Coordinates of C-alpha atoms and ligand atoms in Angstrom, one line a residue:
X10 CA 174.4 8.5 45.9
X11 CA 170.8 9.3 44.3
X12 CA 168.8 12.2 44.1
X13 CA 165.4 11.2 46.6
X14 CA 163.3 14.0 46.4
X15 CA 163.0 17.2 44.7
X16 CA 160.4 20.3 45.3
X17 CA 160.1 24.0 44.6
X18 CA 159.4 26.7 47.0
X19 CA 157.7 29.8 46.1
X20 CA 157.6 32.7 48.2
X21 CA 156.4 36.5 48.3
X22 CA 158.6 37.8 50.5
X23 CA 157.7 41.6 49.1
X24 CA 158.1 40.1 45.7
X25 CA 158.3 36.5 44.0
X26 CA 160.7 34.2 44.4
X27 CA 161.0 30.3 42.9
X28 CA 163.4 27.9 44.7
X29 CA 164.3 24.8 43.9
X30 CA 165.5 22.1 46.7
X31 CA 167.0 18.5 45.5
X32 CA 167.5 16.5 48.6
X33 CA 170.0 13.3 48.8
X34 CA 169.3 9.8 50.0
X35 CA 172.5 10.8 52.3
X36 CA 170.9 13.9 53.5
X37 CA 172.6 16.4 51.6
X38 CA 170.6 19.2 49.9
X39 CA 170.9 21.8 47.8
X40 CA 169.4 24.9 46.6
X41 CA 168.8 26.6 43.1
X42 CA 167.1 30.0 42.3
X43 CA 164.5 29.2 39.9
X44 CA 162.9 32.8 39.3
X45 CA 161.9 34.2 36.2
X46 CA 160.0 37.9 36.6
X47 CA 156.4 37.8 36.2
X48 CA 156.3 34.2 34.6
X49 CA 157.4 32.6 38.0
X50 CA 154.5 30.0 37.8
X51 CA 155.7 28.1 34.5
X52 CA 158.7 27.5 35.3
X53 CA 157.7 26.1 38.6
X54 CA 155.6 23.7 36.0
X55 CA 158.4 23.1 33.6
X56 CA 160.3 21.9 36.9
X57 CA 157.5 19.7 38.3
X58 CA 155.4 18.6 36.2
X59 CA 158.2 17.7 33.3
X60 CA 161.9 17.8 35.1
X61 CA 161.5 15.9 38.8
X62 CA 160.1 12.9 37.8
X63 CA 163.1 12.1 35.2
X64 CA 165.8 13.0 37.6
X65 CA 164.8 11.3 40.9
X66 CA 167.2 7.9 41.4
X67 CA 170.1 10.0 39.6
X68 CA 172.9 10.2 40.7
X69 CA 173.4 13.9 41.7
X70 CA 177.2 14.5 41.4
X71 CA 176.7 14.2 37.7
X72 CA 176.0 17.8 36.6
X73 CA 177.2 17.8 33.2
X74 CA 175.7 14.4 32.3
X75 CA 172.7 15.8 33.9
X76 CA 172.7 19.5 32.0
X77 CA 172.9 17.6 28.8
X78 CA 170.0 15.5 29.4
X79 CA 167.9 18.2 30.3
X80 CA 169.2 20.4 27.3
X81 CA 169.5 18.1 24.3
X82 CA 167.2 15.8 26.0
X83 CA 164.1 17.7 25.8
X84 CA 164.4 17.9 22.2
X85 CA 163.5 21.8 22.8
X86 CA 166.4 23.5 22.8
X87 CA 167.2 27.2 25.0
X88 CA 164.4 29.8 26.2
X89 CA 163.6 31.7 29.3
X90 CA 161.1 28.9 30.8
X91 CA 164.1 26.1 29.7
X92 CA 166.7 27.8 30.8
X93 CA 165.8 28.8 34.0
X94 CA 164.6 25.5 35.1
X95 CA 168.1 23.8 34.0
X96 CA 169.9 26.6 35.9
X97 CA 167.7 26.1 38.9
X98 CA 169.0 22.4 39.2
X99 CA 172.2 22.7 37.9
X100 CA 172.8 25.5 40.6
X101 CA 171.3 23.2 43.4
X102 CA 173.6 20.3 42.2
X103 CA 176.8 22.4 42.9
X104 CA 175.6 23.4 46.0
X105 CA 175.8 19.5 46.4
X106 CA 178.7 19.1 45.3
X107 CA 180.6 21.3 47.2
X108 CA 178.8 20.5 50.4
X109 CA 180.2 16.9 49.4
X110 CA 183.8 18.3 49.4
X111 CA 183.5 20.4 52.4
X112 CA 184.3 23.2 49.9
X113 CA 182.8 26.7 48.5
X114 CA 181.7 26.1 44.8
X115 CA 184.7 28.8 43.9
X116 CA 186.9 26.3 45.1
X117 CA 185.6 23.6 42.8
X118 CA 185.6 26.2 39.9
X119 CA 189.7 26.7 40.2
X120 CA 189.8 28.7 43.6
X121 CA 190.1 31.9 44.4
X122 CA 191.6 34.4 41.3
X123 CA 190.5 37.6 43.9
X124 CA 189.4 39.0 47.2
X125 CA 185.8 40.0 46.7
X126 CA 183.7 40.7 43.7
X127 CA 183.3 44.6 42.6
X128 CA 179.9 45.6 42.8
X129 CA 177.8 48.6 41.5
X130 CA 174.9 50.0 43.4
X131 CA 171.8 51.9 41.8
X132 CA 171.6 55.7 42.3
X133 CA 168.0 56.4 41.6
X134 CA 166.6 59.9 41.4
X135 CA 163.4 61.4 40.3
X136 CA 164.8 64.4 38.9
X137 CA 168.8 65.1 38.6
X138 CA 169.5 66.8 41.4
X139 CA 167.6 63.4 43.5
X140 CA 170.3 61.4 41.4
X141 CA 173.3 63.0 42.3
X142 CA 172.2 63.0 46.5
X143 CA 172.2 59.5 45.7
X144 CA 174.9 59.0 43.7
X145 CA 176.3 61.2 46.9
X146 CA 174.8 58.3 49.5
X147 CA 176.8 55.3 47.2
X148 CA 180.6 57.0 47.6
X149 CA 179.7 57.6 51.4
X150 CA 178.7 53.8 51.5
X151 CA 181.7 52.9 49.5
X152 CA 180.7 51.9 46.0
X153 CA 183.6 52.1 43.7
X154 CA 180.7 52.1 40.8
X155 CA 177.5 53.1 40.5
X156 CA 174.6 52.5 38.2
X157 CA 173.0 56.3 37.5
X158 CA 169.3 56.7 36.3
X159 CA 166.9 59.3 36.4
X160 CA 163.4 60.4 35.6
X161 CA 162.7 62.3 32.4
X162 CA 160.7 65.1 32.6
X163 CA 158.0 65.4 30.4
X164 CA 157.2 61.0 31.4
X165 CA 155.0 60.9 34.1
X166 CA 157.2 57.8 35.1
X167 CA 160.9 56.5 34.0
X168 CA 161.5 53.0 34.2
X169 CA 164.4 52.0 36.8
X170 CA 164.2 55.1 38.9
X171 CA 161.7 53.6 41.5
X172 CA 160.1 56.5 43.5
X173 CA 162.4 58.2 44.8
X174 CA 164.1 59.3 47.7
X175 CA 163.4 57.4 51.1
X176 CA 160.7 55.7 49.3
X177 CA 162.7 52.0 50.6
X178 CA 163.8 49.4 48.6
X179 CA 163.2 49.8 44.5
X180 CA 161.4 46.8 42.8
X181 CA 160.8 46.8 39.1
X182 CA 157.7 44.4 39.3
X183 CA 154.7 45.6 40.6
X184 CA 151.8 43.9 42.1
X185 CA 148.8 42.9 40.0
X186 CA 148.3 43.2 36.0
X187 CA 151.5 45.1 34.5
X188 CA 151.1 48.5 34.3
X189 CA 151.7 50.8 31.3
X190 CA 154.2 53.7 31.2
X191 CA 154.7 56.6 28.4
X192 CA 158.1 56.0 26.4
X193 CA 159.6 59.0 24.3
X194 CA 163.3 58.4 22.9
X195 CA 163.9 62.4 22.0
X196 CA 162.8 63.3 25.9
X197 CA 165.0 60.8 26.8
X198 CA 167.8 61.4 24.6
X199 CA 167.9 65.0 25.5
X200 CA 168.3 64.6 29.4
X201 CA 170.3 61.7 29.9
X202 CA 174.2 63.4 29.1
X203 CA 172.8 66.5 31.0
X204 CA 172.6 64.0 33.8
X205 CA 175.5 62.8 33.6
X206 CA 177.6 66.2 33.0
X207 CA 176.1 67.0 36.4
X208 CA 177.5 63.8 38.2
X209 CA 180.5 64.5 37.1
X210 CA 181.2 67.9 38.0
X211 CA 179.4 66.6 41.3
X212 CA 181.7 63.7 41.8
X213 CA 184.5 64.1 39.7
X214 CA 185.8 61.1 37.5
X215 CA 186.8 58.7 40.3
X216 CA 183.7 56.8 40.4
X217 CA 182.9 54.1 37.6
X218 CA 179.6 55.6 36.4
X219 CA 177.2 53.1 34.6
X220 CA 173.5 53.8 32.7
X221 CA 171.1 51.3 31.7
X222 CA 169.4 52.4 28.9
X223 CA 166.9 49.2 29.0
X224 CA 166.9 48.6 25.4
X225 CA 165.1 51.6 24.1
X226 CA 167.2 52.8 21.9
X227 CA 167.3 52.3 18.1
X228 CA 170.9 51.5 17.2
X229 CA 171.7 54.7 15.7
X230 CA 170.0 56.4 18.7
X231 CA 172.6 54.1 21.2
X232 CA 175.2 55.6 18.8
X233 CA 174.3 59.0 19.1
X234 CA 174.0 58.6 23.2
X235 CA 177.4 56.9 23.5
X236 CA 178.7 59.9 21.9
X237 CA 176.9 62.6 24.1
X238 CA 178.5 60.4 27.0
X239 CA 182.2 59.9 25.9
X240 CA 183.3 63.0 27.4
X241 CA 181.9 61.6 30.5
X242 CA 184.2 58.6 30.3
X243 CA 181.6 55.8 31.4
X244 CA 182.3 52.4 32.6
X245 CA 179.3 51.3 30.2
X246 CA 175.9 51.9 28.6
X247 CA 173.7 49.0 29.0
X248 CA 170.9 47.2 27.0
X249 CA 171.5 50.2 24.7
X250 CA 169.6 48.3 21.9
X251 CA 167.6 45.0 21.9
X252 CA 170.4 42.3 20.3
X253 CA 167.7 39.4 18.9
X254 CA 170.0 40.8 15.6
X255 CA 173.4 40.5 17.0
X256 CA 174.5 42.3 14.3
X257 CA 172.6 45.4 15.6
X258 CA 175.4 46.3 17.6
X259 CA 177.7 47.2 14.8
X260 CA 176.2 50.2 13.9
X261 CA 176.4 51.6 17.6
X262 CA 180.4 50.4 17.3
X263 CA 181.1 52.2 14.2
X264 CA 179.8 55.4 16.1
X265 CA 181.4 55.3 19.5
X266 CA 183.8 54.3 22.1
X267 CA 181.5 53.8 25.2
X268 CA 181.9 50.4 26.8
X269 CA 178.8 48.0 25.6
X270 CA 176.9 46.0 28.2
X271 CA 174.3 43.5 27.2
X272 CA 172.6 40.0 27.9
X273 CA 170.5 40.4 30.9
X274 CA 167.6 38.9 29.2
X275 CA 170.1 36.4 27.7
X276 CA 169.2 32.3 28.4
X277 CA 172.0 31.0 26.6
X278 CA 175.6 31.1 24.1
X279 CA 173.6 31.2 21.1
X280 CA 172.2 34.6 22.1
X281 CA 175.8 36.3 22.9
X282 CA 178.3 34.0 20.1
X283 CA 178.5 36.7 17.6
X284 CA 178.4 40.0 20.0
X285 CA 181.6 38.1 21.4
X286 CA 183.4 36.8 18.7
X287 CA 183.0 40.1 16.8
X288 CA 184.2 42.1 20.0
X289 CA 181.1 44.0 19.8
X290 CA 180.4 44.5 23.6
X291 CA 182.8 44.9 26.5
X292 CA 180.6 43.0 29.2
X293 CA 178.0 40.3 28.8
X294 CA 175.6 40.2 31.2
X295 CA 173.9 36.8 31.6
X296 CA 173.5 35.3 34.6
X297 CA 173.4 32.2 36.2
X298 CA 169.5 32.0 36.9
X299 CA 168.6 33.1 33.5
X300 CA 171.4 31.1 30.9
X301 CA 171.6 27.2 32.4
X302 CA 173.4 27.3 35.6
X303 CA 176.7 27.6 36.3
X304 CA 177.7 25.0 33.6
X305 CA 176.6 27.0 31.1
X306 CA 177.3 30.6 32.4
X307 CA 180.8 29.2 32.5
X308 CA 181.1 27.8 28.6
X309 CA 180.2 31.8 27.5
X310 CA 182.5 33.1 30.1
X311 CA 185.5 31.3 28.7
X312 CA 184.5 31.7 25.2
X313 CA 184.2 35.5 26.1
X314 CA 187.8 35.5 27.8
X315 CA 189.2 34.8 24.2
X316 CA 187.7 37.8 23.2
X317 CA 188.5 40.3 25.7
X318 CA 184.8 40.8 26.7
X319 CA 184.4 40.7 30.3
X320 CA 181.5 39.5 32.8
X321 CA 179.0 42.3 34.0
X322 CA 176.0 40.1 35.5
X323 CA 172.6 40.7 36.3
X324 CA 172.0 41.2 39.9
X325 CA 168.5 43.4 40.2
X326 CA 165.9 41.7 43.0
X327 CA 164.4 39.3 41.0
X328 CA 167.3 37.4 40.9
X329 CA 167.0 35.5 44.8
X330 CA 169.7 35.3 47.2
X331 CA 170.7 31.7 46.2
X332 CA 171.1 33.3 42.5
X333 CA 173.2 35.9 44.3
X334 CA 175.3 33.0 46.5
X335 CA 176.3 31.9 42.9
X336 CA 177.6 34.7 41.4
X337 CA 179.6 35.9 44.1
X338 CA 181.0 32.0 44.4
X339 CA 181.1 32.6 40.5
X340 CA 183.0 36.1 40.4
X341 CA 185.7 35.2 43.0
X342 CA 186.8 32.3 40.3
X343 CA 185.9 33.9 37.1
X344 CA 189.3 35.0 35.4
X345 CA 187.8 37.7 33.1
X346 CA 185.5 39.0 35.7
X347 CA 184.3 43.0 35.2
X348 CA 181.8 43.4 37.3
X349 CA 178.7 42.3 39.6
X350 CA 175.4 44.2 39.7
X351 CA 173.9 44.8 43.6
X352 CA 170.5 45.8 43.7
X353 CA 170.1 44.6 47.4
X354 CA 167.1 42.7 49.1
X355 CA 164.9 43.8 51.5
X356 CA 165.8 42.7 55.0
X357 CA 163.2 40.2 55.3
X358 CA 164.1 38.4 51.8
X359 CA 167.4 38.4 53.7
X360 CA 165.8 36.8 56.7
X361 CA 164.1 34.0 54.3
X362 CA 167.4 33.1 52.1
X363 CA 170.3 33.2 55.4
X364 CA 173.3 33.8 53.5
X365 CA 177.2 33.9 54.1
X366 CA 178.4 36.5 51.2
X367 CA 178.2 40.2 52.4
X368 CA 178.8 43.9 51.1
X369 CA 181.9 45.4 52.0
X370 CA 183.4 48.6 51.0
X371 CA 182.4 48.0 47.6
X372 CA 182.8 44.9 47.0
X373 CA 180.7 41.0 47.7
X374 CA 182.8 38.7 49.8
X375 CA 182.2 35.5 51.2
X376 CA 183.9 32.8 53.9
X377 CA 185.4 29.6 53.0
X378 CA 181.7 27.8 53.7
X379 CA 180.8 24.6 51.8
X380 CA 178.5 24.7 48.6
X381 CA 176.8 28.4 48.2
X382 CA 176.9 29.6 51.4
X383 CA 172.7 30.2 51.0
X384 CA 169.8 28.5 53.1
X385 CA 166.2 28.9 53.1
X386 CA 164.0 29.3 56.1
X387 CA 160.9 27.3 54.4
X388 CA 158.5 28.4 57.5
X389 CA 159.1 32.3 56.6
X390 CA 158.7 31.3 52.9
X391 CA 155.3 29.5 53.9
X392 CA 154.3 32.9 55.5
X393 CA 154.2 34.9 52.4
X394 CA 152.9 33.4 49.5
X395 CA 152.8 33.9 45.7
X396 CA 151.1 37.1 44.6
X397 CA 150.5 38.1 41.0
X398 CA 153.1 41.0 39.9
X399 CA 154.5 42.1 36.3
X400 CA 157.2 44.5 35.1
X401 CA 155.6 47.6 33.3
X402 CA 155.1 47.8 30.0
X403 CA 156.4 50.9 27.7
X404 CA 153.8 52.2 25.0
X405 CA 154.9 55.7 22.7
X406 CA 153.1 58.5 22.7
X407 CA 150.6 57.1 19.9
X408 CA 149.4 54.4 22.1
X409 CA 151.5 52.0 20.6
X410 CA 154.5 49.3 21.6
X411 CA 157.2 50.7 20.4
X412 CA 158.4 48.5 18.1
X413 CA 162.3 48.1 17.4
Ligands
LIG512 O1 164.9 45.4 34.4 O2 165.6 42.8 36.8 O3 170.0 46.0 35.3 N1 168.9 45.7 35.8 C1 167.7 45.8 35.3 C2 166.6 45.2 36.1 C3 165.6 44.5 35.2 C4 164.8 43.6 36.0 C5 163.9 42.7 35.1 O4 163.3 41.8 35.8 O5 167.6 46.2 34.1 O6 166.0 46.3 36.8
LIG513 CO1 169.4 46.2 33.1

């Protein structure tokens, strides 16, 4: 069996999408997500102008053989661009596989270890009281967790709250050259368990309640805000500081008990080996698309298993549906599985990338279907295509990046 053709598929369905397609000499396809947020266009280069001329005549059933020769062999090791690209095909070549076996990829993985994967929704709000309606909206549609963020008064915009009620779906890219937003830590620092004090006299404590803090935070400030939060027993605080010093997250450990959530922005072991093996998060949060594929997602999953640190990935819209297809295929095997972001697509991103896995009553679940369970309708793709679009970019109040 070879691999005869290869190609990438880039769509604007609402916002960016890169798919990757490796096609059989018996027929068989499968799909990858190949998206990276607001550098979509290189890694659609890395893919073909360096990565599908070495693999075509390969023999497409050999993922690992093929992951290291895309890893080691490019001499350049890790990074977004790399990363992605090597998940991209590594996803499409288990698609493949289990297409080949008439099975779901969770099958391949060790089968089934539960029913459906737990997912947590966003509950948005421009002020607090918006939050809690939609913290509210999530119980009534049966989230057993929910992601809480709201906008801080005093910032003419918050990152992650989207605007606002009824306003449709939230993207964090926008169209065009990014645009800037106001940051200010104290603002920020004041509001948040004030937010959270009124969820919980709102909701009570059954809900898991989860912030992302989108590392902004200084570590001793992420220790002072775990604190504030304790008494509102959260399932975790995420990207509370940025980790390119693993060690960073000491400090916030020596200062509180709130569950640590990082690695969204993650591509790869290296980034996550100490914050494990130090049991200095509870959830890592790299995801397939973003760390190598499946191949590798699994290597830091088992190495986090020995650690007691459990999965949490990244599931915002820029991840694609095939990305999605994974995870859930993913979570239903994973052994040390915690949780599974769901920030859902828009219908019609739906209606480009047909897919078996569906929300129900809090959780992802998906039919014994071979490979991912994902297509893609390449007409509707060819209907929208790329547009130029950035996520925002913080600045303080001086003017400047802030710079931690
Ligand atoms: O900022 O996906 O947890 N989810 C997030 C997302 C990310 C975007 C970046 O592309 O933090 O909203
Ligand atoms: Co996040």
């Amino acid at each position: 069996m070879k691999i005869e053709r290869i190609q990438t598929i880039v769509t604007c369905p609402g916002r960016n999408f890169v798919t990757v397609r490796i096609v059989t000499d018996e027929g068989i396809w499968g799909l990858g997500d190949a998206t990276l947020n607001g550098r979509e266009l290189a890694v659609k280069s890395y893919l073909e102008d360096h990565v599908f001329p070495c693999l075509i005549g390969r023999d497409p059933r050999n993922i690992e053989d093929i992951w290291q020769y895309l890893y080691r062999g490019a001499y350049w090791r890790r990074g977004p661009v790399t990363m992605t690209a090597i998940a991209a095909i590594d996803m499409a070549l288990w698609d493949i596989k289990g297409k080949l076996a008439g099975m779901p990829v969770y099958q391949l993985l060790g089968g089934k270890s539960r029913n459906g994967v737990m997912v947590y929704g966003h509950a948005n709000g421009r002020d607090h009281e918006e939050a809690v309606d939609a913290v509210h909206k999530h119980i009534e549609e049966g989230f057993k967790a929910i992601r809480v963020q709201s906008g801080v008064p005093g910032l003419a915009k918050t990152y992650g709250v989207g605007k606002g009620k009824g306003k449709g779906f939230y993207e964090p890219a926008e169209k065009g050259l990014p645009p800037e937003e106001p940051w200010d830590t104290s603002l920020y620092l004041r509001h948040t368990p004030e937010l959270f004090r009124k969820v919980r006299e709102a909701v009570g404590f059954g809900p898991h309640l989860l912030h992302d803090a989108h590392h902004r935070l200084t570590p001793i400030e992420a220790g002072r805000l775990g604190k504030d939060l304790e008494p509102y027993r959260m399932f975790w605080i995420e990207d509370a500081t940025p980790a390119e010093n693993q060690a960073a997250f000491r400090l916030i450990r020596q200062h509180t008990t709130i569950p640590l959530a990082v690695g969204e922005i993650f591509n790869s072991i290296w980034d996550c080996k100490d914050l494990i093996s130090e049991q200095l998060i509870d959830f890592i949060r790299s995801t397939i698309v973003h760390a190598g594929g499946i191949t590798h997602v699994r290597r830091i999953a088992d190495f986090a298993a020995m650690y007691q640190v459990r999965t949490g990935f990244h599931g915002a819209t820029d991840l694609s549906p095939v990305c999605m297809a994974a995870a859930v295929n993913f979570g239903l095997w994973v052994p040390n599985f915690g949780i599974q972001e769901l920030m859902p697509h828009t219908p019609l991103t739906d209606e480009v990338f047909p897919h078996n896995y569906r929300y129900e009553d809090g959780f992802l679940v998906m039919d014994e279907v071979p490979g991912l369970g994902v297509e893609i309708d390449e007409e509707l793709a060819a209907k929208y295509p790329y547009e130029r679009a950035y996520l925002p970019i913080a600045r303080l109040r001086d003017g400047s990046m802030w710079n931690w």
